[in-house]
CSV table of C-alpha atoms and ligand atoms in Angstrom, one decimal:
chain,number,residue,atom,x,y,z
A,847,MET,CA,18.9,-26.2,12.1
A,848,LYS,CA,18.1,-22.5,11.6
A,849,LEU,CA,15.5,-21.9,9.0
A,850,SER,CA,16.9,-19.4,6.5
A,851,TRP,CA,14.9,-17.5,3.8
A,852,ASN,CA,16.4,-17.6,0.4
A,853,PHE,CA,15.2,-14.6,-1.5
A,854,PRO,CA,16.1,-14.4,-5.2
A,855,LYS,CA,16.6,-10.6,-5.2
A,856,GLY,CA,18.7,-10.2,-2.1
A,857,PHE,CA,17.8,-10.4,1.5
A,858,TYR,CA,14.9,-8.6,3.1
A,859,ARG,CA,14.7,-7.8,6.8
A,860,ASP,CA,12.1,-6.3,9.1
A,861,LYS,CA,12.5,-2.5,8.8
A,862,PRO,CA,11.0,0.0,11.3
A,863,PHE,CA,9.6,3.2,9.9
A,864,ILE,CA,7.6,6.2,11.2
A,865,CYS,CA,4.1,6.7,9.7
A,866,LYS,CA,4.0,10.0,7.8
A,867,ASP,CA,0.4,10.5,8.8
A,868,CYS,CA,0.1,9.8,12.5
A,869,GLY,CA,3.8,9.3,13.5
A,870,ALA,CA,3.3,5.8,14.8
A,871,VAL,CA,6.3,3.5,14.6
A,872,GLU,CA,5.5,0.5,12.5
A,873,ILE,CA,7.6,-2.5,11.3
A,874,TRP,CA,7.7,-3.1,7.6
A,875,LYS,CA,8.0,-6.9,7.6
A,876,ALA,CA,10.5,-8.7,5.4
A,877,TRP,CA,7.7,-10.7,3.8
A,878,GLN,CA,5.8,-7.5,3.0
A,879,GLN,CA,8.8,-6.0,1.3
A,880,LYS,CA,9.3,-9.2,-0.7
A,881,TRP,CA,5.6,-9.1,-1.7
A,882,TRP,CA,5.7,-5.4,-2.6
A,883,TYR,CA,8.9,-5.6,-4.7
A,884,GLU,CA,8.4,-9.0,-6.3
A,885,GLN,CA,4.6,-9.6,-6.5
A,886,ARG,CA,3.4,-6.0,-6.9
A,887,GLN,CA,6.5,-4.9,-9.0
A,888,GLY,CA,6.8,-2.0,-6.6
A,889,ASP,CA,9.3,0.8,-7.3
A,890,PRO,CA,12.7,-0.4,-5.9
A,891,ASP,CA,13.1,3.1,-4.3
A,892,SER,CA,9.7,3.1,-2.7
A,893,THR,CA,9.3,2.2,0.9
A,894,ALA,CA,6.5,2.0,3.4
A,895,VAL,CA,5.3,5.4,4.6
A,896,ARG,CA,2.1,4.7,6.4
A,897,CYS,CA,1.1,2.4,9.3
A,898,ARG,CA,-1.6,-0.2,8.7
A,899,ALA,CA,-4.4,2.0,10.2
A,900,CYS,CA,-3.5,5.0,8.0
A,901,ARG,CA,-3.2,2.8,4.9
A,902,ILE,CA,-6.7,1.5,5.4
A,903,ARG,CA,-8.0,5.1,6.0
A,904,GLU,CA,-6.2,6.3,2.9
A,905,ARG,CA,-7.6,3.5,0.8
A,906,GLU,CA,-11.1,4.3,2.0
A,907,ARG,CA,-10.6,8.0,1.2
A,908,LYS,CA,-9.5,7.2,-2.3
A,909,THR,CA,-12.5,4.8,-2.8
A,910,GLU,CA,-14.8,7.5,-1.6
A,911,ALA,CA,-13.3,10.1,-3.9
A,912,ARG,CA,-13.8,7.8,-6.9
A,913,HIS,CA,-17.3,7.1,-5.8
A,914,GLU,CA,-18.1,10.8,-5.8
A,915,TYR,CA,-16.5,11.4,-9.1
A,916,PHE,CA,-18.5,8.6,-10.7
A,917,HIS,CA,-21.7,10.1,-9.4
A,918,SER,CA,-20.9,13.6,-10.5
A,919,GLU,CA,-20.2,12.2,-14.0
A,920,THR,CA,-23.5,10.3,-14.3
A,921,LYS,CA,-25.4,13.4,-13.0
A,922,GLN,CA,-23.9,15.5,-15.8
A,923,HIS,CA,-24.6,12.9,-18.5
A,924,ARG,CA,-28.3,12.8,-17.5
A,925,PHE,CA,-28.7,16.3,-19.0
A,926,LEU,CA,-27.0,15.5,-22.3
B,825,LIG,ZN1,-0.4,6.1,10.8
């Protein structure tokens, strides 16, 4: 018997896409789409744009930016 996935909001399937940062071809897996739309309540029009490596890099960049912002804030407050 073939194992079939029964998704409540339609059927997801593996979807290839090209990373907008490095141009690598990545597969957006069906289970990742399900997770994104149903668990994370992602925008139904949104889709994967970055490969795994670039996503990690982007996340680190954002974390770094927040870190710097925090430190510039505390530096200002020290003089108040
Ligand atoms: Zn990439």
